[in-house]
Short mmCIF file of C-alpha atoms in Angstrom, two decimals:
data_model
loop_
_atom_site.label_atom_id
_atom_site.label_comp_id
_atom_site.label_asym_id
_atom_site.label_seq_id
_atom_site.Cartn_x
_atom_site.Cartn_y
_atom_site.Cartn_z
CA MET B 650 -49.57 11.46 -6.14
CA ILE B 651 -47.66 10.33 -9.24
CA GLU B 652 -44.70 12.61 -10.03
CA TYR B 653 -43.48 10.81 -13.13
CA ILE B 654 -43.77 7.51 -14.97
CA LYS B 655 -40.64 5.94 -16.41
CA GLY B 656 -40.80 2.82 -18.51
CA GLU B 657 -41.07 1.17 -21.89
CA ILE B 658 -43.28 2.73 -24.56
CA ALA B 659 -45.77 -0.07 -25.28
CA GLU B 660 -47.96 1.97 -27.64
CA LEU B 661 -47.67 5.50 -28.98
CA SER B 662 -49.96 7.76 -30.97
CA PRO B 663 -49.81 11.56 -31.35
CA ALA B 664 -52.43 11.95 -28.59
CA ASN B 665 -51.70 9.01 -26.22
CA ALA B 666 -48.86 6.91 -24.89
CA ILE B 667 -49.06 3.62 -23.02
CA ILE B 668 -46.06 3.28 -20.72
CA ASP B 669 -45.23 -0.18 -19.39
CA CYS B 670 -43.80 -0.01 -15.86
CA ASN B 671 -42.88 -3.51 -14.72
CA GLY B 672 -45.89 -5.07 -16.42
CA LEU B 673 -48.37 -2.33 -15.50
CA GLY B 674 -49.52 -0.24 -18.46
CA TYR B 675 -50.34 3.43 -17.84
CA ALA B 676 -52.46 5.19 -20.49
CA VAL B 677 -51.23 8.77 -20.62
CA ASN B 678 -52.64 11.71 -22.62
CA ILE B 679 -49.80 13.62 -24.28
CA SER B 680 -49.33 16.76 -26.38
CA LEU B 681 -47.72 16.82 -29.83
CA ASN B 682 -44.58 18.38 -28.31
CA THR B 683 -44.18 15.36 -26.01
CA TYR B 684 -45.04 12.96 -28.85
CA ALA B 685 -42.30 14.49 -31.02
CA ALA B 686 -39.77 14.20 -28.19
CA ILE B 687 -40.43 10.51 -27.39
CA GLN B 688 -41.33 9.28 -30.88
CA GLY B 689 -38.96 6.54 -32.01
CA LYS B 690 -37.64 5.82 -28.50
CA LYS B 691 -38.03 2.52 -26.62
CA GLU B 692 -38.28 4.07 -23.16
CA CYS B 693 -39.25 7.44 -21.75
CA LYS B 694 -39.88 9.39 -18.58
CA LEU B 695 -43.04 11.49 -18.49
CA TYR B 696 -43.91 14.02 -15.77
CA ILE B 697 -47.51 13.42 -14.76
CA TYR B 698 -50.55 15.47 -13.90
CA GLU B 699 -53.46 13.46 -12.46
CA ALA B 700 -56.98 14.69 -13.24
CA ILE B 701 -59.32 12.94 -10.81
CA ARG B 702 -63.01 13.50 -11.45
CA GLU B 703 -66.17 11.69 -10.39
CA ASP B 704 -66.46 9.90 -13.72
CA ALA B 705 -62.81 9.52 -14.73
CA TYR B 706 -59.20 9.22 -13.61
CA VAL B 707 -57.03 10.72 -16.35
CA LEU B 708 -53.25 10.98 -16.58
CA TYR B 709 -51.57 13.73 -18.61
CA GLY B 710 -47.88 13.23 -19.39
CA PHE B 711 -45.20 15.76 -20.32
CA ILE B 712 -41.66 15.43 -21.58
CA ASP B 713 -40.36 17.99 -19.05
CA LYS B 714 -41.43 19.91 -15.97
CA GLN B 715 -41.68 23.13 -17.95
CA GLU B 716 -44.41 21.77 -20.23
CA ARG B 717 -46.27 20.42 -17.19
CA GLU B 718 -45.93 23.82 -15.50
CA LEU B 719 -47.49 25.51 -18.55
CA PHE B 720 -50.31 22.93 -18.55
CA LEU B 721 -51.03 23.65 -14.85
CA LEU B 722 -51.07 27.39 -15.54
CA LEU B 723 -53.46 26.90 -18.49
CA ILE B 724 -55.95 24.78 -16.53
CA SER B 725 -55.94 27.40 -13.76
CA VAL B 726 -57.63 29.76 -16.25
CA SER B 727 -61.43 29.72 -15.99
CA GLY B 728 -62.98 27.83 -18.91
CA ILE B 729 -59.87 25.81 -19.83
CA GLY B 730 -59.90 22.11 -19.03
CA GLY B 731 -57.28 19.41 -19.52
CA ASN B 732 -58.14 18.65 -23.14
CA THR B 733 -58.15 22.30 -24.19
CA ALA B 734 -54.82 22.87 -22.42
CA ARG B 735 -53.40 19.83 -24.23
CA MET B 736 -54.76 21.20 -27.53
CA ILE B 737 -52.97 24.51 -26.88
CA LEU B 738 -49.70 22.70 -26.06
CA SER B 739 -50.13 20.64 -29.26
CA ALA B 740 -50.75 23.64 -31.50
CA LEU B 741 -47.99 25.81 -30.00
CA SER B 742 -44.55 24.91 -28.69
CA PRO B 743 -43.84 25.97 -25.07
CA SER B 744 -41.71 28.89 -26.29
CA GLU B 745 -44.40 30.05 -28.77
CA LEU B 746 -47.02 29.89 -26.01
CA ILE B 747 -44.85 31.84 -23.58
CA ASN B 748 -44.15 34.49 -26.23
CA ALA B 749 -47.85 34.72 -27.13
CA ILE B 750 -48.82 35.28 -23.48
CA SER B 751 -45.98 37.65 -22.59
CA THR B 752 -46.52 39.79 -25.73
CA GLY B 753 -50.33 39.68 -25.44
CA ASN B 754 -50.74 37.97 -28.83
CA ALA B 755 -54.41 36.90 -28.59
CA ASN B 756 -54.57 36.27 -32.36
CA LEU B 757 -52.02 33.46 -32.11
CA LEU B 758 -53.93 31.83 -29.23
CA LYS B 759 -57.15 32.16 -31.26
CA THR B 760 -55.70 29.86 -33.95
CA VAL B 761 -56.13 26.93 -31.52
CA LYS B 762 -59.40 24.98 -31.92
CA GLY B 763 -61.88 25.82 -29.18
CA ILE B 764 -60.18 29.09 -28.20
CA GLY B 765 -62.17 32.21 -28.99
CA LEU B 766 -61.09 35.81 -28.53
CA LYS B 767 -62.50 36.07 -24.99
CA THR B 768 -60.74 32.89 -23.82
CA ALA B 769 -57.48 33.96 -25.50
CA GLN B 770 -57.66 37.34 -23.74
CA ARG B 771 -58.47 35.65 -20.41
CA VAL B 772 -55.40 33.38 -20.78
CA ILE B 773 -53.22 36.45 -21.40
CA VAL B 774 -54.68 38.50 -18.52
CA ASP B 775 -54.54 35.59 -16.03
CA LEU B 776 -51.07 34.33 -16.93
CA LYS B 777 -49.10 37.36 -18.08
CA ASP B 778 -47.71 38.03 -14.59
CA LYS B 779 -46.95 34.35 -14.00
CA ILE B 780 -44.90 33.91 -17.17
CA LYS B 781 -41.69 35.75 -17.90
CA PRO B 782 -40.09 35.39 -21.32
CA GLY B 783 -36.93 33.36 -20.82
CA GLY B 784 -37.96 32.41 -17.25
CA ILE B 785 -40.17 29.38 -17.47
CA ALA B 786 -39.18 29.23 -21.15
CA ALA B 787 -35.61 28.08 -20.47
CA GLY B 788 -34.78 24.63 -21.75
CA THR B 789 -37.38 24.28 -24.48
CA THR B 790 -36.79 21.24 -26.60
CA ASP B 791 -36.41 21.47 -30.35
CA ILE B 792 -38.67 19.04 -32.07
CA SER B 793 -36.48 16.93 -34.31
CA ALA B 794 -38.06 16.29 -37.67
CA PHE B 795 -38.29 12.75 -38.88
CA THR B 796 -39.14 11.34 -42.25
CA ALA B 797 -41.66 8.57 -42.65
CA ALA B 798 -43.68 7.06 -45.44
CA ASN B 799 -46.24 9.63 -46.59
CA ALA B 800 -49.13 7.20 -46.08
CA GLN B 801 -48.15 6.51 -42.47
CA VAL B 802 -47.87 10.23 -41.68
CA GLN B 803 -51.30 10.79 -43.24
CA GLU B 804 -52.83 7.89 -41.29
CA GLU B 805 -51.34 8.97 -37.94
CA ALA B 806 -52.29 12.62 -38.44
CA ILE B 807 -55.92 11.77 -39.24
CA ALA B 808 -56.09 9.36 -36.29
CA ALA B 809 -54.73 12.03 -33.94
CA LEU B 810 -57.16 14.67 -35.20
CA THR B 811 -60.15 12.36 -34.77
CA MET B 812 -58.90 11.54 -31.22
CA LEU B 813 -58.81 15.28 -30.54
CA GLY B 814 -62.47 15.53 -31.53
CA PHE B 815 -62.42 16.51 -35.22
CA ALA B 816 -64.61 14.73 -37.78
CA GLN B 817 -62.84 12.24 -40.08
CA ALA B 818 -63.77 13.76 -43.47
CA PRO B 819 -62.56 17.35 -42.91
CA SER B 820 -59.46 16.04 -41.11
CA GLN B 821 -58.60 13.88 -44.10
CA LYS B 822 -59.12 16.77 -46.53
CA VAL B 823 -56.88 19.13 -44.56
CA VAL B 824 -54.13 16.52 -44.01
CA MET B 825 -54.09 15.67 -47.73
CA ALA B 826 -53.81 19.38 -48.61
CA ILE B 827 -50.90 19.87 -46.19
CA LEU B 828 -49.03 16.81 -47.51
CA LYS B 829 -49.56 18.07 -51.07
CA GLU B 830 -47.79 21.30 -50.11
CA ASP B 831 -44.98 19.53 -48.22
CA ALA B 832 -44.74 15.78 -48.80
CA SER B 833 -41.84 15.41 -46.34
CA ALA B 834 -43.61 17.12 -43.41
CA PRO B 835 -43.37 15.14 -40.14
CA VAL B 836 -46.63 14.01 -38.56
CA GLU B 837 -46.54 16.52 -35.67
CA GLN B 838 -46.07 19.41 -38.14
CA VAL B 839 -48.97 18.12 -40.25
CA ILE B 840 -51.20 17.95 -37.14
CA LYS B 841 -50.12 21.43 -35.97
CA LEU B 842 -50.94 22.92 -39.37
CA ALA B 843 -54.22 21.00 -39.47
CA LEU B 844 -55.19 22.32 -36.02
CA LYS B 845 -54.83 25.86 -37.36
CA ARG B 846 -56.93 25.15 -40.47
CA LEU B 847 -59.77 23.08 -39.07
#
């Protein structure tokens, strides 16, 4: 079992990272929180969850053990798979997610694409006892904002949204609207806002 992968960031997008470990490139699915934490760095260490299925062998990477722990809790809920869990961790920061679950805020969970009221309530019921505010929440990382050329932010945001399964045209429309409101918004913020509007 792979515990973590440490190496050079060969390629990075808001949804995926390719980590070069001594000439071997690992394609790792990441959340926006992890993307924000490793963006702009040459090397990183990602904690890994391996999803081994009949038709695929998928790696999910996380900036810290806490985010991986939340991912494992989410996929333990009936009806939530790896991609939905990653979508939740992209739309909400670990501390927001913990607060939503511990306070029973189903409306906040419902803002995530693919999460309806029933699923949101199931997440809260299944995980409320497993998550204590301030317990697993300790050590959340603040996402440092970065400024980039508007066009690049727009391009990366649209690419990430299409990778997450959204159609190109509506993604483009929403991203443009968000950048009109706040031209200096970092790409992860643009994607988070877009996830709530699409």
